[in-house]
PDB file of C-alpha atoms in Angstrom:
ATOM      1  CA  MET A   1     -60.622 -49.093 -12.740  1.00 56.00           C
ATOM      2  CA  LEU A   2     -58.682 -46.194 -11.006  1.00 64.00           C
ATOM      3  CA  ASN A   3     -61.192 -46.296  -8.046  1.00 67.00           C
ATOM      4  CA  GLY A   4     -60.304 -50.015  -7.619  1.00 72.00           C
ATOM      5  CA  ILE A   5     -56.925 -49.729  -8.041  1.00 82.00           C
ATOM      6  CA  ALA A   6     -57.043 -47.044  -5.032  1.00 85.00           C
ATOM      7  CA  ALA A   7     -59.137 -48.900  -3.072  1.00 85.00           C
ATOM      8  CA  SER A   8     -56.946 -51.933  -3.213  1.00 87.00           C
ATOM      9  CA  GLN A   9     -53.700 -49.516  -1.682  1.00 91.00           C
ATOM     10  CA  PRO A  10     -54.600 -49.688   1.900  1.00 91.00           C
ATOM     11  CA  TYR A  11     -54.353 -53.201   1.982  1.00 90.00           C
ATOM     12  CA  VAL A  12     -50.798 -53.045   0.055  1.00 92.00           C
ATOM     13  CA  ILE A  13     -49.452 -50.464   2.414  1.00 94.00           C
ATOM     14  CA  ALA A  14     -50.717 -52.041   5.726  1.00 94.00           C
ATOM     15  CA  LEU A  15     -49.334 -55.301   4.722  1.00 93.00           C
ATOM     16  CA  PHE A  16     -45.675 -54.113   4.232  1.00 93.00           C
ATOM     17  CA  LEU A  17     -45.996 -51.682   7.213  1.00 95.00           C
ATOM     18  CA  LEU A  18     -46.956 -54.664   9.580  1.00 95.00           C
ATOM     19  CA  TRP A  19     -44.149 -56.755   8.438  1.00 91.00           C
ATOM     20  CA  ALA A  20     -41.843 -53.746   8.838  1.00 91.00           C
ATOM     21  CA  GLY A  21     -43.202 -52.807  12.326  1.00 91.00           C
ATOM     22  CA  LEU A  22     -43.127 -55.914  13.674  1.00 91.00           C
ATOM     23  CA  MET A  23     -39.626 -56.589  12.809  1.00 87.00           C
ATOM     24  CA  LYS A  24     -38.715 -53.618  14.128  1.00 87.00           C
ATOM     25  CA  LEU A  25     -40.406 -54.177  17.678  1.00 87.00           C
ATOM     26  CA  PHE A  26     -39.751 -58.293  17.760  1.00 85.00           C
ATOM     27  CA  GLY A  27     -36.772 -58.822  15.619  1.00 76.00           C
ATOM     28  CA  ARG A  28     -34.723 -61.269  16.994  1.00 71.00           C
ATOM     29  CA  ARG A  29     -31.069 -59.066  15.992  1.00 70.00           C
ATOM     30  CA  MET A  30     -32.738 -55.604  15.290  1.00 69.00           C
ATOM     31  CA  ARG A  31     -30.726 -54.247  18.447  1.00 68.00           C
ATOM     32  CA  ALA A  32     -27.683 -54.970  16.950  1.00 66.00           C
ATOM     33  CA  GLN A  33     -28.691 -54.097  13.565  1.00 70.00           C
ATOM     34  CA  ALA A  34     -29.900 -50.607  14.808  1.00 74.00           C
ATOM     35  CA  GLY A  35     -26.296 -49.777  15.899  1.00 73.00           C
ATOM     36  CA  ARG A  36     -24.764 -50.693  12.647  1.00 73.00           C
ATOM     37  CA  SER A  37     -27.677 -48.518  10.702  1.00 81.00           C
ATOM     38  CA  ALA A  38     -27.558 -45.241   9.434  1.00 83.00           C
ATOM     39  CA  LEU A  39     -29.875 -44.391  12.043  1.00 83.00           C
ATOM     40  CA  ALA A  40     -27.094 -44.767  14.573  1.00 83.00           C
ATOM     41  CA  ARG A  41     -25.216 -42.082  12.438  1.00 82.00           C
ATOM     42  CA  LEU A  42     -28.540 -39.786  12.444  1.00 86.00           C
ATOM     43  CA  VAL A  43     -29.621 -40.096  16.053  1.00 87.00           C
ATOM     44  CA  GLY A  44     -26.678 -41.662  17.535  1.00 85.00           C
ATOM     45  CA  ALA A  45     -25.680 -44.999  18.686  1.00 80.00           C
ATOM     46  CA  ALA A  46     -27.519 -44.740  22.048  1.00 83.00           C
ATOM     47  CA  ARG A  47     -30.650 -43.629  20.799  1.00 87.00           C
ATOM     48  CA  ALA A  48     -30.968 -45.894  17.663  1.00 85.00           C
ATOM     49  CA  VAL A  49     -32.885 -48.699  19.221  1.00 86.00           C
ATOM     50  CA  PRO A  50     -35.678 -46.544  20.830  1.00 89.00           C
ATOM     51  CA  ALA A  51     -35.808 -44.610  17.633  1.00 89.00           C
ATOM     52  CA  LEU A  52     -36.299 -47.639  15.578  1.00 88.00           C
ATOM     53  CA  ARG A  53     -38.861 -48.931  18.095  1.00 90.00           C
ATOM     54  CA  LEU A  54     -40.842 -45.765  17.937  1.00 92.00           C
ATOM     55  CA  VAL A  55     -40.978 -46.158  14.176  1.00 92.00           C
ATOM     56  CA  GLY A  56     -41.982 -49.627  14.506  1.00 91.00           C
ATOM     57  CA  LEU A  57     -44.727 -48.474  16.648  1.00 95.00           C
ATOM     58  CA  ALA A  58     -45.741 -45.547  13.821  1.00 95.00           C
ATOM     59  CA  GLU A  59     -45.983 -48.295  11.131  1.00 95.00           C
ATOM     60  CA  LEU A  60     -48.050 -50.467  13.021  1.00 96.00           C
ATOM     61  CA  ALA A  61     -50.407 -47.555  13.878  1.00 96.00           C
ATOM     62  CA  VAL A  62     -50.653 -46.169  10.534  1.00 96.00           C
ATOM     63  CA  ALA A  63     -51.603 -50.209   9.274  1.00 95.00           C
ATOM     64  CA  ALA A  64     -54.041 -50.290  11.880  1.00 95.00           C
ATOM     65  CA  ALA A  65     -55.761 -47.296  10.722  1.00 93.00           C
ATOM     66  CA  LEU A  66     -55.715 -48.320   7.181  1.00 92.00           C
ATOM     67  CA  LEU A  67     -57.429 -51.916   7.818  1.00 90.00           C
ATOM     68  CA  VAL A  68     -60.116 -50.594  10.515  1.00 89.00           C
ATOM     69  CA  PRO A  69     -63.080 -49.506   8.614  1.00 83.00           C
ATOM     70  CA  PRO A  70     -64.171 -46.912   7.513  1.00 84.00           C
ATOM     71  CA  LEU A  71     -61.142 -45.806   5.631  1.00 86.00           C
ATOM     72  CA  HIS A  72     -60.512 -41.894   5.925  1.00 88.00           C
ATOM     73  CA  PRO A  73     -58.381 -39.901   3.414  1.00 89.00           C
ATOM     74  CA  LEU A  74     -56.194 -38.675   6.453  1.00 93.00           C
ATOM     75  CA  ASP A  75     -55.119 -42.418   6.740  1.00 92.00           C
ATOM     76  CA  GLY A  76     -53.739 -42.765   3.272  1.00 91.00           C
ATOM     77  CA  ALA A  77     -52.167 -39.074   3.972  1.00 94.00           C
ATOM     78  CA  ALA A  78     -50.603 -40.515   7.253  1.00 95.00           C
ATOM     79  CA  ALA A  79     -49.172 -43.435   4.876  1.00 95.00           C
ATOM     80  CA  ALA A  80     -47.872 -41.106   2.319  1.00 95.00           C
ATOM     81  CA  LEU A  81     -46.036 -39.017   4.838  1.00 96.00           C
ATOM     82  CA  LEU A  82     -44.611 -42.086   6.375  1.00 95.00           C
ATOM     83  CA  ALA A  83     -43.374 -43.096   2.913  1.00 95.00           C
ATOM     84  CA  ALA A  84     -41.804 -39.618   1.909  1.00 96.00           C
ATOM     85  CA  GLY A  85     -40.024 -39.628   5.513  1.00 94.00           C
ATOM     86  CA  PHE A  86     -38.566 -42.998   4.277  1.00 93.00           C
ATOM     87  CA  LEU A  87     -37.344 -41.292   1.183  1.00 95.00           C
ATOM     88  CA  GLY A  88     -35.746 -38.812   3.104  1.00 94.00           C
ATOM     89  CA  TYR A  89     -33.996 -40.937   5.580  1.00 93.00           C
ATOM     90  CA  LEU A  90     -32.835 -43.123   2.964  1.00 93.00           C
ATOM     91  CA  GLY A  91     -31.302 -39.898   0.904  1.00 93.00           C
ATOM     92  CA  TYR A  92     -29.665 -38.967   4.383  1.00 92.00           C
ATOM     93  CA  ALA A  93     -28.189 -42.670   4.657  1.00 89.00           C
ATOM     94  CA  TYR A  94     -26.733 -42.977   1.075  1.00 90.00           C
ATOM     95  CA  VAL A  95     -25.149 -39.311   1.311  1.00 90.00           C
ATOM     96  CA  ALA A  96     -23.956 -39.830   5.484  1.00 88.00           C
ATOM     97  CA  ALA A  97     -23.631 -43.407   5.798  1.00 84.00           C
ATOM     98  CA  PRO A  98     -23.200 -44.974   2.343  1.00 83.00           C
ATOM     99  CA  ALA A  99     -21.820 -48.375   3.751  1.00 77.00           C
ATOM    100  CA  ALA A 100     -24.677 -48.643   6.340  1.00 80.00           C
ATOM    101  CA  SER A 101     -27.838 -50.636   5.573  1.00 81.00           C
ATOM    102  CA  CYS A 102     -31.089 -48.695   6.343  1.00 83.00           C
ATOM    103  CA  GLY A 103     -32.093 -50.891   9.293  1.00 80.00           C
ATOM    104  CA  CYS A 104     -35.871 -50.996   7.627  1.00 81.00           C
ATOM    105  CA  LEU A 105     -36.118 -54.617   7.904  1.00 77.00           C
ATOM    106  CA  GLY A 106     -34.947 -57.770   9.295  1.00 62.00           C
ATOM    107  CA  ASP A 107     -31.062 -58.316   9.891  1.00 61.00           C
ATOM    108  CA  HIS A 108     -29.102 -57.527   6.910  1.00 65.00           C
ATOM    109  CA  ALA A 109     -25.976 -55.292   6.268  1.00 63.00           C
ATOM    110  CA  LYS A 110     -26.559 -54.402   2.450  1.00 74.00           C
ATOM    111  CA  PRO A 111     -26.183 -50.496   2.066  1.00 82.00           C
ATOM    112  CA  VAL A 112     -28.871 -48.398   0.845  1.00 86.00           C
ATOM    113  CA  ASP A 113     -29.261 -48.737  -3.263  1.00 87.00           C
ATOM    114  CA  VAL A 114     -31.345 -48.172  -6.075  1.00 92.00           C
ATOM    115  CA  ARG A 115     -34.205 -50.886  -4.993  1.00 91.00           C
ATOM    116  CA  SER A 116     -34.307 -49.345  -1.242  1.00 91.00           C
ATOM    117  CA  PHE A 117     -35.418 -45.959  -3.372  1.00 94.00           C
ATOM    118  CA  ALA A 118     -37.763 -47.640  -5.681  1.00 94.00           C
ATOM    119  CA  ARG A 119     -39.521 -49.264  -2.719  1.00 94.00           C
ATOM    120  CA  ALA A 120     -40.007 -46.341  -0.762  1.00 93.00           C
ATOM    121  CA  GLY A 121     -41.220 -44.462  -4.020  1.00 95.00           C
ATOM    122  CA  LEU A 122     -43.744 -47.301  -4.746  1.00 95.00           C
ATOM    123  CA  LEU A 123     -45.011 -47.165  -1.082  1.00 95.00           C
ATOM    124  CA  LEU A 124     -45.222 -43.209  -1.563  1.00 95.00           C
ATOM    125  CA  ALA A 125     -47.223 -43.554  -4.570  1.00 94.00           C
ATOM    126  CA  ALA A 126     -49.611 -46.006  -3.118  1.00 93.00           C
ATOM    127  CA  GLY A 127     -50.243 -43.648   0.006  1.00 93.00           C
ATOM    128  CA  LEU A 128     -51.216 -40.866  -2.450  1.00 94.00           C
ATOM    129  CA  LEU A 129     -53.528 -43.271  -4.110  1.00 91.00           C
ATOM    130  CA  ALA A 130     -55.103 -44.253  -1.014  1.00 90.00           C
ATOM    131  CA  THR A 131     -56.114 -40.998  -0.027  1.00 91.00           C
ATOM    132  CA  THR A 132     -58.464 -40.982  -2.776  1.00 89.00           C
ATOM    133  CA  ALA A 133     -59.896 -44.475  -1.883  1.00 83.00           C
ATOM    134  CA  PRO A 134     -63.731 -44.718  -1.237  1.00 78.00           C
ATOM    135  CA  ALA A 135     -64.854 -45.841   2.365  1.00 67.00           C
ATOM    136  CA  ALA A 136     -65.945 -49.111   1.262  1.00 62.00           C
ATOM    137  CA  GLN A 137     -62.550 -51.079   0.547  1.00 58.00           C
ATOM    138  CA  PRO A 138     -63.178 -54.149  -2.249  1.00 60.00           C
ATOM    139  CA  PRO A 139     -61.093 -57.424  -2.056  1.00 58.00           C
ATOM    140  CA  ILE A 140     -57.791 -57.309  -3.373  1.00 64.00           C
ATOM    141  CA  GLY A 141     -57.375 -56.929  -6.980  1.00 74.00           C
ATOM    142  CA  PRO A 142     -54.603 -58.233  -9.597  1.00 82.00           C
ATOM    143  CA  VAL A 143     -52.806 -54.978  -9.507  1.00 83.00           C
ATOM    144  CA  ALA A 144     -52.482 -55.082  -5.747  1.00 85.00           C
ATOM    145  CA  VAL A 145     -50.960 -58.560  -5.814  1.00 87.00           C
ATOM    146  CA  LEU A 146     -48.634 -57.160  -8.352  1.00 91.00           C
ATOM    147  CA  GLU A 147     -47.625 -54.461  -5.979  1.00 91.00           C
ATOM    148  CA  VAL A 148     -46.952 -56.930  -3.112  1.00 89.00           C
ATOM    149  CA  VAL A 149     -44.628 -58.981  -5.281  1.00 91.00           C
ATOM    150  CA  ALA A 150     -43.053 -55.884  -6.614  1.00 92.00           C
ATOM    151  CA  LEU A 151     -42.429 -54.481  -3.091  1.00 91.00           C
ATOM    152  CA  LEU A 152     -40.762 -57.995  -2.009  1.00 88.00           C
ATOM    153  CA  ALA A 153     -38.746 -58.184  -5.056  1.00 89.00           C
ATOM    154  CA  LEU A 154     -37.259 -54.669  -3.834  1.00 90.00           C
ATOM    155  CA  SER A 155     -36.508 -55.678  -0.465  1.00 87.00           C
ATOM    156  CA  SER A 156     -32.902 -56.969  -0.177  1.00 82.00           C
ATOM    157  CA  GLU A 157     -33.695 -58.620   2.920  1.00 80.00           C
ATOM    158  CA  LEU A 158     -35.438 -61.353   1.132  1.00 82.00           C
ATOM    159  CA  ASP A 159     -32.640 -62.065  -1.436  1.00 80.00           C
ATOM    160  CA  ARG A 160     -31.314 -64.987   0.427  1.00 78.00           C
ATOM    161  CA  HIS A 161     -34.696 -66.702   0.006  1.00 79.00           C
ATOM    162  CA  TRP A 162     -35.479 -66.331  -3.481  1.00 81.00           C
ATOM    163  CA  LEU A 163     -32.859 -64.172  -5.258  1.00 79.00           C
ATOM    164  CA  VAL A 164     -29.432 -65.914  -4.341  1.00 75.00           C
ATOM    165  CA  PRO A 165     -31.063 -69.838  -5.025  1.00 82.00           C
ATOM    166  CA  LEU A 166     -32.335 -68.278  -8.309  1.00 82.00           C
ATOM    167  CA  ARG A 167     -28.764 -67.376  -9.150  1.00 73.00           C
ATOM    168  CA  ARG A 168     -27.290 -70.605  -8.076  1.00 74.00           C
ATOM    169  CA  LEU A 169     -29.762 -72.454 -10.308  1.00 79.00           C
ATOM    170  CA  ARG A 170     -29.068 -70.286 -13.282  1.00 74.00           C
ATOM    171  CA  VAL A 171     -25.508 -71.082 -12.696  1.00 65.00           C
ATOM    172  CA  ARG A 172     -25.981 -74.745 -12.671  1.00 71.00           C
ATOM    173  CA  LEU A 173     -28.390 -74.722 -15.681  1.00 73.00           C
ATOM    174  CA  ARG A 174     -26.511 -72.246 -18.371  1.00 63.00           C
ATOM    175  CA  PRO A 175     -23.926 -74.074 -20.737  1.00 53.00           C
ATOM    176  CA  PRO A 176     -21.621 -71.279 -20.803  1.00 49.00           C
ATOM    177  CA  LEU A 177     -21.284 -71.211 -17.091  1.00 45.00           C
ATOM    178  CA  THR A 178     -21.104 -74.999 -16.615  1.00 48.00           C
ATOM    179  CA  ALA A 179     -18.052 -75.254 -18.650  1.00 51.00           C
ATOM    180  CA  PRO A 180     -14.615 -74.601 -17.195  1.00 51.00           C
ATOM    181  CA  PRO A 181     -13.671 -70.818 -17.710  1.00 53.00           C
ATOM    182  CA  ALA A 182     -10.770 -70.430 -20.108  1.00 54.00           C
ATOM    183  CA  SER A 183      -7.115 -69.542 -18.156  1.00 51.00           C
ATOM    184  CA  GLY A 184      -6.896 -66.651 -19.276  1.00 56.00           C
ATOM    185  CA  ASP A 185     -10.316 -65.128 -17.900  1.00 74.00           C
ATOM    186  CA  VAL A 186      -9.117 -66.083 -14.449  1.00 84.00           C
ATOM    187  CA  PRO A 187      -7.043 -63.287 -12.698  1.00 88.00           C
ATOM    188  CA  LEU A 188      -3.800 -64.740 -10.930  1.00 88.00           C
ATOM    189  CA  GLU A 189      -5.048 -62.604  -7.747  1.00 88.00           C
ATOM    190  CA  THR A 190      -8.397 -64.676  -7.941  1.00 87.00           C
ATOM    191  CA  SER A 191      -6.855 -68.167  -7.691  1.00 91.00           C
ATOM    192  CA  LEU A 192      -4.249 -66.714  -5.021  1.00 92.00           C
ATOM    193  CA  HIS A 193      -7.204 -65.577  -3.094  1.00 90.00           C
ATOM    194  CA  LEU A 194      -8.763 -69.185  -3.291  1.00 91.00           C
ATOM    195  CA  LEU A 195      -5.532 -70.646  -2.289  1.00 93.00           C
ATOM    196  CA  ARG A 196      -4.352 -68.713   0.551  1.00 90.00           C
ATOM    197  CA  ARG A 197      -7.924 -69.550   2.047  1.00 89.00           C
ATOM    198  CA  SER A 198      -7.405 -73.431   1.284  1.00 91.00           C
ATOM    199  CA  PRO A 199      -6.676 -76.036   3.964  1.00 90.00           C
ATOM    200  CA  ALA A 200      -3.842 -77.053   1.784  1.00 92.00           C
ATOM    201  CA  TYR A 201      -2.084 -73.720   2.018  1.00 91.00           C
ATOM    202  CA  CYS A 202      -2.822 -73.664   5.934  1.00 88.00           C
ATOM    203  CA  SER A 203      -0.981 -76.933   6.282  1.00 87.00           C
ATOM    204  CA  ALA A 204       2.049 -76.221   4.317  1.00 88.00           C
ATOM    205  CA  SER A 205       2.372 -72.304   4.830  1.00 87.00           C
ATOM    206  CA  ALA A 206       4.941 -72.872   7.464  1.00 85.00           C
ATOM    207  CA  ARG A 207       7.510 -74.538   5.311  1.00 87.00           C
ATOM    208  CA  LEU A 208       7.260 -71.920   2.328  1.00 90.00           C
ATOM    209  CA  THR A 209      10.300 -69.799   1.900  1.00 89.00           C
ATOM    210  CA  SER A 210       9.501 -67.366  -0.761  1.00 87.00           C
ATOM    211  CA  ASP A 211       6.591 -65.714  -2.394  1.00 88.00           C
ATOM    212  CA  VAL A 212       5.225 -67.092  -5.978  1.00 91.00           C
ATOM    213  CA  ARG A 213       8.228 -68.257  -8.018  1.00 90.00           C
ATOM    214  CA  GLU A 214       6.061 -69.536 -11.197  1.00 90.00           C
ATOM    215  CA  THR A 215       2.317 -70.306 -12.529  1.00 93.00           C
ATOM    216  CA  TRP A 216       1.029 -72.298 -15.258  1.00 92.00           C
ATOM    217  CA  ASP A 217      -2.180 -73.587 -16.489  1.00 91.00           C
ATOM    218  CA  GLU A 218      -3.222 -77.010 -17.578  1.00 89.00           C
ATOM    219  CA  ASP A 219      -6.505 -79.348 -17.899  1.00 86.00           C
ATOM    220  CA  GLY A 220      -8.679 -76.531 -15.906  1.00 87.00           C
ATOM    221  CA  THR A 221      -6.183 -76.584 -13.051  1.00 92.00           C
ATOM    222  CA  ARG A 222      -3.682 -73.623 -12.122  1.00 93.00           C
ATOM    223  CA  PHE A 223      -0.203 -74.983 -10.820  1.00 94.00           C
ATOM    224  CA  VAL A 224       1.386 -72.131  -8.366  1.00 94.00           C
ATOM    225  CA  VAL A 225       4.878 -72.562  -7.148  1.00 94.00           C
ATOM    226  CA  TYR A 226       6.386 -71.678  -3.898  1.00 93.00           C
ATOM    227  CA  GLY A 227      10.049 -72.379  -2.213  1.00 89.00           C
ATOM    228  CA  ALA A 228       9.783 -74.573   0.602  1.00 88.00           C
ATOM    229  CA  GLY A 229      13.255 -74.891   2.028  1.00 84.00           C
ATOM    230  CA  PRO A 230      15.080 -77.633   0.340  1.00 85.00           C
ATOM    231  CA  HIS A 231      12.006 -78.614  -1.712  1.00 88.00           C
ATOM    232  CA  THR A 232       9.109 -76.611  -3.664  1.00 92.00           C
ATOM    233  CA  ALA A 233       5.939 -76.639  -2.748  1.00 93.00           C
ATOM    234  CA  VAL A 234       3.477 -77.172  -5.786  1.00 94.00           C
ATOM    235  CA  PHE A 235      -0.029 -76.102  -5.303  1.00 95.00           C
ATOM    236  CA  ALA A 236      -2.831 -76.909  -7.730  1.00 95.00           C
ATOM    237  CA  VAL A 237      -5.839 -74.602  -7.703  1.00 94.00           C
ATOM    238  CA  PRO A 238      -8.953 -75.395  -9.801  1.00 92.00           C
ATOM    239  CA  LEU A 239      -9.580 -72.569 -12.314  1.00 90.00           C
ATOM    240  CA  SER A 240     -13.862 -73.441 -11.928  1.00 85.00           C
ATOM    241  CA  GLY A 241     -15.100 -73.494  -8.676  1.00 80.00           C
ATOM    242  CA  ASP A 242     -14.855 -71.463  -5.415  1.00 83.00           C
ATOM    243  CA  ASP A 243     -14.259 -74.265  -3.003  1.00 87.00           C
ATOM    244  CA  PRO A 244     -10.873 -74.096  -0.962  1.00 89.00           C
ATOM    245  CA  ARG A 245     -11.082 -77.782  -0.158  1.00 91.00           C
ATOM    246  CA  ALA A 246     -10.424 -78.351  -3.865  1.00 92.00           C
ATOM    247  CA  VAL A 247      -6.757 -76.990  -3.700  1.00 94.00           C
ATOM    248  CA  ARG A 248      -3.944 -79.627  -3.464  1.00 94.00           C
ATOM    249  CA  VAL A 249      -0.292 -79.146  -2.557  1.00 94.00           C
ATOM    250  CA  ALA A 250       2.939 -81.476  -2.926  1.00 92.00           C
ATOM    251  CA  LEU A 251       6.129 -80.961  -1.742  1.00 90.00           C
ATOM    252  CA  VAL A 252       8.716 -82.225  -4.498  1.00 88.00           C
ATOM    253  CA  ASP A 253      12.584 -81.764  -4.711  1.00 80.00           C
ATOM    254  CA  GLU A 254      13.938 -79.162  -7.074  1.00 67.00           C
ATOM    255  CA  ALA A 255      15.475 -81.935  -9.570  1.00 60.00           C
ATOM    256  CA  ALA A 256      12.137 -83.296  -9.805  1.00 54.00           C
ATOM    257  CA  LEU A 257      10.284 -80.320 -10.543  1.00 53.00           C
ATOM    258  CA  THR A 258      12.924 -79.589 -13.365  1.00 53.00           C
TER     259      THR A 258
END
């Protein structure tokens, strides 16, 4: 069984390296991404794009070596060495440029995290297994399919395609999240952040003459009061949701408010 798992590793590694290499060579926004990645810190902004292209060529070369028969143990060793290099680079990025992305796949700005290390570690293990694989490669087995799924799940570049929609679905379906939150659970600063991004606030901001004077919660709504010259501006901010367009404003006389 172990030989069968080892024999399927070249397919797993080659699939990932083909994706990574093609994105580095032909990605639409890779040039801009390279300048914002930790690679720019490592080799300099002017050399970031050529270095990224060079890494992409190396990935494609190793992928081709793994796929073209007969398989040689050195092909798996090259894949393991590449994965070890990834781990070293991620360690550098995590320490030297913690806010930068790794620039490994696609156009995204998410910093290096535990998932990045886990993905590189899985590739390293697969490369080491590939060095023991027989020359004759059998069809891809269920273990290899699980590895591919794990690699995709560990790739934050794909989160917008599956993880974000899944989280939105969970928010809609889970009863505790569909109910409006208790007023005490929503910090005032959260309501003010939503308020200041709203069209209602933009339309009335020129008239405001004071900071927040008063707030109170009622029926799932937080009312925020500002001075507005001879009038008072009362904003109604929903306690649930994050759509600034849901914020409403009314200008009232002081006497009417009291």
